[in-house]
mmCIF file of C-alpha atoms in Angstrom:
data_model
loop_
_atom_site.group_PDB
_atom_site.id
_atom_site.type_symbol
_atom_site.label_atom_id
_atom_site.label_comp_id
_atom_site.label_asym_id
_atom_site.label_seq_id
_atom_site.Cartn_x
_atom_site.Cartn_y
_atom_site.Cartn_z
ATOM 1 C CA ASP A 244 -32.047 96.386 -46.024
ATOM 2 C CA ILE A 245 -33.008 96.567 -49.721
ATOM 3 C CA VAL A 246 -29.924 97.601 -51.720
ATOM 4 C CA MET A 247 -30.526 99.648 -54.830
ATOM 5 C CA THR A 248 -27.861 99.568 -57.584
ATOM 6 C CA GLN A 249 -27.773 101.735 -60.688
ATOM 7 C CA SER A 250 -25.947 101.416 -64.009
ATOM 8 C CA PRO A 251 -24.116 103.054 -65.526
ATOM 9 C CA ASP A 252 -22.524 105.432 -63.031
ATOM 10 C CA SER A 253 -22.528 108.079 -65.739
ATOM 11 C CA LEU A 254 -23.342 108.389 -69.368
ATOM 12 C CA ALA A 255 -22.978 110.950 -72.151
ATOM 13 C CA VAL A 256 -25.595 111.146 -74.842
ATOM 14 C CA SER A 257 -25.948 113.315 -77.895
ATOM 15 C CA LEU A 258 -28.733 115.825 -78.036
ATOM 16 C CA GLY A 259 -31.869 114.276 -79.386
ATOM 17 C CA GLU A 260 -30.688 110.716 -78.642
ATOM 18 C CA ARG A 261 -31.905 108.254 -75.996
ATOM 19 C CA ALA A 262 -30.479 107.743 -72.516
ATOM 20 C CA THR A 263 -31.301 104.577 -70.569
ATOM 21 C CA ILE A 264 -30.596 104.169 -66.818
ATOM 22 C CA ASN A 265 -30.924 100.861 -65.086
ATOM 23 C CA CYS A 266 -31.875 100.254 -61.444
ATOM 24 C CA LYS A 267 -31.837 96.929 -59.710
ATOM 25 C CA SER A 268 -33.109 96.128 -56.315
ATOM 26 C CA SER A 269 -31.863 93.315 -54.029
ATOM 27 C CA GLN A 270 -35.452 92.256 -53.354
ATOM 28 C CA SER A 271 -38.625 92.417 -55.399
ATOM 29 C CA LEU A 272 -40.515 95.701 -55.099
ATOM 30 C CA LEU A 273 -43.737 94.228 -56.500
ATOM 31 C CA SER A 274 -46.664 94.286 -54.158
ATOM 32 C CA SER A 275 -48.303 91.064 -53.128
ATOM 33 C CA SER A 276 -51.208 91.917 -55.316
ATOM 34 C CA GLY A 277 -48.866 91.949 -58.287
ATOM 35 C CA ILE A 278 -50.115 95.375 -59.307
ATOM 36 C CA LYS A 279 -47.728 98.009 -58.021
ATOM 37 C CA ASN A 280 -43.967 98.345 -57.902
ATOM 38 C CA PHE A 281 -42.814 100.565 -55.040
ATOM 39 C CA ILE A 282 -40.153 102.549 -56.864
ATOM 40 C CA ALA A 283 -39.679 106.162 -57.850
ATOM 41 C CA TRP A 284 -37.210 108.086 -60.050
ATOM 42 C CA TYR A 285 -35.885 111.567 -59.287
ATOM 43 C CA GLN A 286 -33.860 114.158 -61.174
ATOM 44 C CA HIS A 287 -31.389 116.244 -59.244
ATOM 45 C CA LYS A 288 -29.695 119.294 -60.701
ATOM 46 C CA PRO A 289 -26.941 121.246 -58.860
ATOM 47 C CA GLY A 290 -28.207 123.856 -56.505
ATOM 48 C CA GLN A 291 -31.815 122.672 -56.812
ATOM 49 C CA PRO A 292 -33.887 120.285 -54.775
ATOM 50 C CA PRO A 293 -34.582 116.939 -56.361
ATOM 51 C CA LYS A 294 -37.626 116.490 -58.519
ATOM 52 C CA MET A 295 -39.860 113.442 -58.790
ATOM 53 C CA LEU A 296 -40.200 112.157 -62.320
ATOM 54 C CA ILE A 297 -41.846 108.763 -61.980
ATOM 55 C CA SER A 298 -43.637 106.947 -59.227
ATOM 56 C CA TRP A 299 -44.914 103.365 -58.984
ATOM 57 C CA ALA A 300 -42.217 102.411 -61.600
ATOM 58 C CA SER A 301 -44.029 103.948 -64.544
ATOM 59 C CA ALA A 302 -46.451 106.726 -63.536
ATOM 60 C CA ARG A 303 -45.151 110.026 -64.849
ATOM 61 C CA GLU A 304 -45.643 113.012 -62.539
ATOM 62 C CA SER A 305 -47.792 115.890 -63.686
ATOM 63 C CA GLY A 306 -45.785 118.367 -65.706
ATOM 64 C CA VAL A 307 -42.953 115.954 -66.516
ATOM 65 C CA PRO A 308 -42.197 115.850 -70.259
ATOM 66 C CA ASP A 309 -43.287 112.646 -71.955
ATOM 67 C CA ARG A 310 -39.743 111.982 -73.115
ATOM 68 C CA PHE A 311 -39.216 110.612 -69.592
ATOM 69 C CA SER A 312 -40.589 107.078 -69.118
ATOM 70 C CA GLY A 313 -40.183 104.378 -66.547
ATOM 71 C CA GLY A 314 -40.471 100.668 -66.877
ATOM 72 C CA GLY A 315 -39.667 97.334 -65.318
ATOM 73 C CA SER A 316 -41.065 95.150 -62.520
ATOM 74 C CA GLY A 317 -39.908 93.037 -59.636
ATOM 75 C CA THR A 318 -36.202 93.779 -59.251
ATOM 76 C CA ASP A 319 -35.230 95.388 -62.577
ATOM 77 C CA PHE A 320 -36.279 98.839 -63.602
ATOM 78 C CA THR A 321 -35.324 101.426 -66.259
ATOM 79 C CA LEU A 322 -35.652 105.165 -66.688
ATOM 80 C CA THR A 323 -35.522 106.205 -70.317
ATOM 81 C CA ILE A 324 -34.989 109.715 -71.543
ATOM 82 C CA SER A 325 -35.813 109.857 -75.238
ATOM 83 C CA ASN A 326 -34.861 112.898 -77.358
ATOM 84 C CA LEU A 327 -32.370 114.174 -74.711
ATOM 85 C CA GLN A 328 -32.416 117.890 -74.166
ATOM 86 C CA ALA A 329 -29.725 120.101 -72.655
ATOM 87 C CA GLU A 330 -31.881 120.759 -69.591
ATOM 88 C CA ASP A 331 -31.855 117.051 -68.815
ATOM 89 C CA VAL A 332 -28.280 117.202 -67.621
ATOM 90 C CA ALA A 333 -28.555 116.035 -64.035
ATOM 91 C CA VAL A 334 -28.033 113.156 -61.640
ATOM 92 C CA TYR A 335 -30.871 110.618 -61.653
ATOM 93 C CA TYR A 336 -31.794 108.455 -58.624
ATOM 94 C CA CYS A 337 -34.093 105.507 -58.091
ATOM 95 C CA GLN A 338 -35.643 104.946 -54.673
ATOM 96 C CA GLN A 339 -37.531 102.020 -53.216
ATOM 97 C CA TYR A 340 -40.326 102.586 -50.770
ATOM 98 C CA TYR A 341 -41.401 98.940 -50.449
ATOM 99 C CA ARG A 342 -39.733 98.165 -47.169
ATOM 100 C CA TYR A 343 -38.104 100.128 -44.304
ATOM 101 C CA PRO A 344 -35.558 101.583 -44.402
ATOM 102 C CA PHE A 345 -36.389 103.152 -47.759
ATOM 103 C CA THR A 346 -33.237 103.468 -49.880
ATOM 104 C CA PHE A 347 -31.930 105.387 -52.828
ATOM 105 C CA GLY A 348 -29.686 104.135 -55.610
ATOM 106 C CA PRO A 349 -26.206 105.706 -55.858
ATOM 107 C CA GLY A 350 -27.250 107.895 -58.778
ATOM 108 C CA THR A 351 -26.395 108.113 -62.508
ATOM 109 C CA LYS A 352 -24.928 111.317 -63.936
ATOM 110 C CA VAL A 353 -26.225 112.191 -67.394
ATOM 111 C CA ASN A 354 -24.216 114.604 -69.576
ATOM 112 C CA ILE A 355 -24.302 115.782 -73.161
ATOM 113 C CA LYS A 356 -21.850 114.181 -75.608
ATOM 114 C CA GLU X 1354 -48.303 126.426 -54.509
ATOM 115 C CA VAL X 1355 -46.605 123.924 -52.266
ATOM 116 C CA GLN X 1356 -43.835 125.405 -50.177
ATOM 117 C CA LEU X 1357 -41.578 123.573 -47.719
ATOM 118 C CA LEU X 1358 -39.227 125.856 -45.816
ATOM 119 C CA GLU X 1359 -36.519 124.279 -43.692
ATOM 120 C CA SER X 1360 -34.719 126.031 -40.847
ATOM 121 C CA GLY X 1361 -32.495 125.231 -37.922
ATOM 122 C CA GLY X 1362 -29.330 124.134 -39.739
ATOM 123 C CA GLY X 1363 -25.906 125.409 -38.848
ATOM 124 C CA LEU X 1364 -22.555 124.518 -37.295
ATOM 125 C CA VAL X 1365 -22.527 122.248 -34.316
ATOM 126 C CA GLN X 1366 -19.736 120.392 -32.506
ATOM 127 C CA PRO X 1367 -19.474 116.617 -32.507
ATOM 128 C CA GLY X 1368 -21.784 115.238 -29.826
ATOM 129 C CA GLY X 1369 -24.082 118.271 -30.009
ATOM 130 C CA SER X 1370 -27.749 118.614 -30.921
ATOM 131 C CA LEU X 1371 -29.810 120.502 -33.435
ATOM 132 C CA ARG X 1372 -33.498 120.663 -34.232
ATOM 133 C CA LEU X 1373 -34.559 121.134 -37.861
ATOM 134 C CA SER X 1374 -37.950 122.548 -38.654
ATOM 135 C CA CYS X 1375 -39.896 122.468 -41.919
ATOM 136 C CA ALA X 1376 -42.857 124.840 -42.323
ATOM 137 C CA ALA X 1377 -45.324 123.627 -44.939
ATOM 138 C CA SER X 1378 -47.820 125.753 -46.832
ATOM 139 C CA GLY X 1379 -50.029 125.331 -49.842
ATOM 140 C CA ILE X 1380 -51.061 121.780 -48.745
ATOM 141 C CA THR X 1381 -53.419 120.154 -46.317
ATOM 142 C CA PHE X 1382 -50.532 119.158 -44.063
ATOM 143 C CA THR X 1383 -52.528 116.476 -42.117
ATOM 144 C CA THR X 1384 -53.171 114.549 -45.347
ATOM 145 C CA TYR X 1385 -49.586 113.658 -46.153
ATOM 146 C CA ALA X 1386 -46.699 111.595 -44.884
ATOM 147 C CA MET X 1387 -43.450 113.642 -44.582
ATOM 148 C CA THR X 1388 -39.848 112.650 -45.073
ATOM 149 C CA TRP X 1389 -36.336 113.897 -44.358
ATOM 150 C CA VAL X 1390 -33.599 113.153 -46.937
ATOM 151 C CA ARG X 1391 -29.964 114.306 -46.713
ATOM 152 C CA GLN X 1392 -27.058 114.710 -49.072
ATOM 153 C CA ALA X 1393 -23.500 114.781 -47.761
ATOM 154 C CA PRO X 1394 -20.973 116.847 -49.654
ATOM 155 C CA GLY X 1395 -20.098 115.153 -52.943
ATOM 156 C CA LYS X 1396 -22.379 112.230 -52.185
ATOM 157 C CA GLY X 1397 -25.775 110.936 -53.312
ATOM 158 C CA LEU X 1398 -29.142 111.173 -51.702
ATOM 159 C CA GLU X 1399 -29.651 109.355 -48.363
ATOM 160 C CA TRP X 1400 -33.100 108.655 -46.985
ATOM 161 C CA VAL X 1401 -33.208 109.596 -43.275
ATOM 162 C CA SER X 1402 -36.683 109.249 -41.833
ATOM 163 C CA VAL X 1403 -40.415 109.241 -42.544
ATOM 164 C CA ILE X 1404 -43.580 109.912 -40.551
ATOM 165 C CA SER X 1405 -47.053 108.994 -41.781
ATOM 166 C CA ALA X 1406 -49.883 111.505 -41.977
ATOM 167 C CA ASN X 1407 -51.378 110.395 -38.677
ATOM 168 C CA GLY X 1408 -47.968 110.102 -37.047
ATOM 169 C CA GLY X 1409 -48.572 106.440 -36.215
ATOM 170 C CA ASP X 1410 -45.894 105.072 -38.602
ATOM 171 C CA ILE X 1411 -42.307 106.207 -38.245
ATOM 172 C CA SER X 1412 -39.095 104.791 -39.521
ATOM 173 C CA TYR X 1413 -35.381 105.785 -39.597
ATOM 174 C CA ALA X 1414 -32.300 104.935 -41.535
ATOM 175 C CA ASP X 1415 -29.984 102.639 -39.631
ATOM 176 C CA SER X 1416 -27.348 105.379 -39.602
ATOM 177 C CA VAL X 1417 -29.465 107.719 -37.504
ATOM 178 C CA LYS X 1418 -31.642 105.285 -35.485
ATOM 179 C CA GLY X 1419 -31.506 106.081 -31.798
ATOM 180 C CA ARG X 1420 -30.043 109.524 -32.370
ATOM 181 C CA PHE X 1421 -32.611 111.298 -34.511
ATOM 182 C CA THR X 1422 -36.353 111.798 -33.796
ATOM 183 C CA ILE X 1423 -38.898 112.876 -36.391
ATOM 184 C CA SER X 1424 -42.134 114.473 -35.309
ATOM 185 C CA ARG X 1425 -44.902 116.677 -36.660
ATOM 186 C CA ASP X 1426 -47.117 119.400 -35.237
ATOM 187 C CA ASP X 1427 -50.197 119.518 -37.385
ATOM 188 C CA SER X 1428 -51.505 122.618 -35.650
ATOM 189 C CA LYS X 1429 -48.464 124.464 -36.973
ATOM 190 C CA ASN X 1430 -48.117 122.628 -40.260
ATOM 191 C CA THR X 1431 -44.542 121.853 -39.258
ATOM 192 C CA LEU X 1432 -42.227 118.872 -39.468
ATOM 193 C CA TYR X 1433 -39.298 118.473 -37.152
ATOM 194 C CA LEU X 1434 -36.101 116.451 -36.960
ATOM 195 C CA GLN X 1435 -34.428 116.381 -33.551
ATOM 196 C CA MET X 1436 -30.788 115.403 -34.079
ATOM 197 C CA ASN X 1437 -28.691 114.330 -31.050
ATOM 198 C CA SER X 1438 -25.189 112.901 -30.661
ATOM 199 C CA LEU X 1439 -24.219 114.441 -33.931
ATOM 200 C CA ARG X 1440 -21.192 113.087 -35.782
ATOM 201 C CA ALA X 1441 -18.999 114.482 -38.503
ATOM 202 C CA GLU X 1442 -20.642 112.080 -40.962
ATOM 203 C CA ASP X 1443 -24.052 113.704 -40.348
ATOM 204 C CA THR X 1444 -22.692 116.831 -42.169
ATOM 205 C CA ALA X 1445 -25.097 117.291 -45.094
ATOM 206 C CA ILE X 1446 -27.862 119.269 -46.688
ATOM 207 C CA TYR X 1447 -31.076 118.133 -45.072
ATOM 208 C CA TYR X 1448 -34.161 118.196 -47.269
ATOM 209 C CA CYS X 1449 -37.728 118.284 -45.975
ATOM 210 C CA ALA X 1450 -39.992 116.482 -48.386
ATOM 211 C CA LYS X 1451 -43.696 115.678 -48.836
ATOM 212 C CA ASN X 1452 -44.932 112.239 -49.757
ATOM 213 C CA GLY X 1453 -47.584 111.738 -52.369
ATOM 214 C CA VAL X 1454 -50.133 110.332 -49.995
ATOM 215 C CA GLY X 1455 -50.822 109.842 -46.335
ATOM 216 C CA SER X 1456 -49.108 106.496 -46.145
ATOM 217 C CA SER X 1457 -45.357 106.562 -45.647
ATOM 218 C CA TYR X 1458 -45.149 103.880 -48.326
ATOM 219 C CA SER X 1459 -45.112 106.372 -51.178
ATOM 220 C CA GLY X 1460 -42.766 108.413 -53.263
ATOM 221 C CA ILE X 1461 -41.705 111.997 -52.536
ATOM 222 C CA ASP X 1462 -43.420 114.534 -54.776
ATOM 223 C CA TYR X 1463 -42.194 117.885 -53.282
ATOM 224 C CA TRP X 1464 -38.918 118.897 -51.739
ATOM 225 C CA GLY X 1465 -37.747 121.915 -49.827
ATOM 226 C CA ARG X 1466 -34.564 123.678 -50.789
ATOM 227 C CA GLY X 1467 -32.743 122.149 -47.869
ATOM 228 C CA THR X 1468 -30.793 123.419 -44.826
ATOM 229 C CA LEU X 1469 -27.068 122.773 -44.255
ATOM 230 C CA VAL X 1470 -25.899 121.040 -41.154
ATOM 231 C CA THR X 1471 -22.183 121.021 -40.481
ATOM 232 C CA VAL X 1472 -20.766 118.923 -37.652
ATOM 233 C CA SER X 1473 -17.237 120.041 -36.833
ATOM 234 C CA SER X 1474 -15.077 121.189 -33.949
#
């Protein structure tokens, strides 16, 4: 199975500053064509269902603020939240959908400093 | 507006069975793969199972393989998860979710609010 790891486990960032979350997969998530990375990022707030932020490593979902951006390729990926807002407090997960069984990372908790 | 409404959760004894349902509306159900994801108390998200739009591609997490069965009834716009031989570690909120495209090899772009399954004697 593909193992997804995230770092850090949690981080506290001042309002308006940048938060960077790392996700590493145990196998490459890059398609054989070299075009697509099969990874998504989700935001999960308590009492709510998760929400997709990014698919295909860097494609922002419609309606997601442009302060959220995804990057990386192969086995190393990042989710960056620039200009952190109070409403961004949540747990963030990466997920690979390259190979069965699909797997989530353990999550990164983002708080306000 | 996309709506995914789960039902069927509840308290069940170890070894028992439950069938979860997910009624979808606001989408052309036959166009999309569908997924179940769960979250145990105090834990992270765990991918459980996926079924492609045409039902021909199905996969399960190792932790539920052989005990859970995913299916869909396109005439009713409904996704199911039949859960047998339930264990305490299956206790979780179960989310029904819609994939972005018909292939199961895609991210999840809509989630239901979840239904709680508690396995306890």
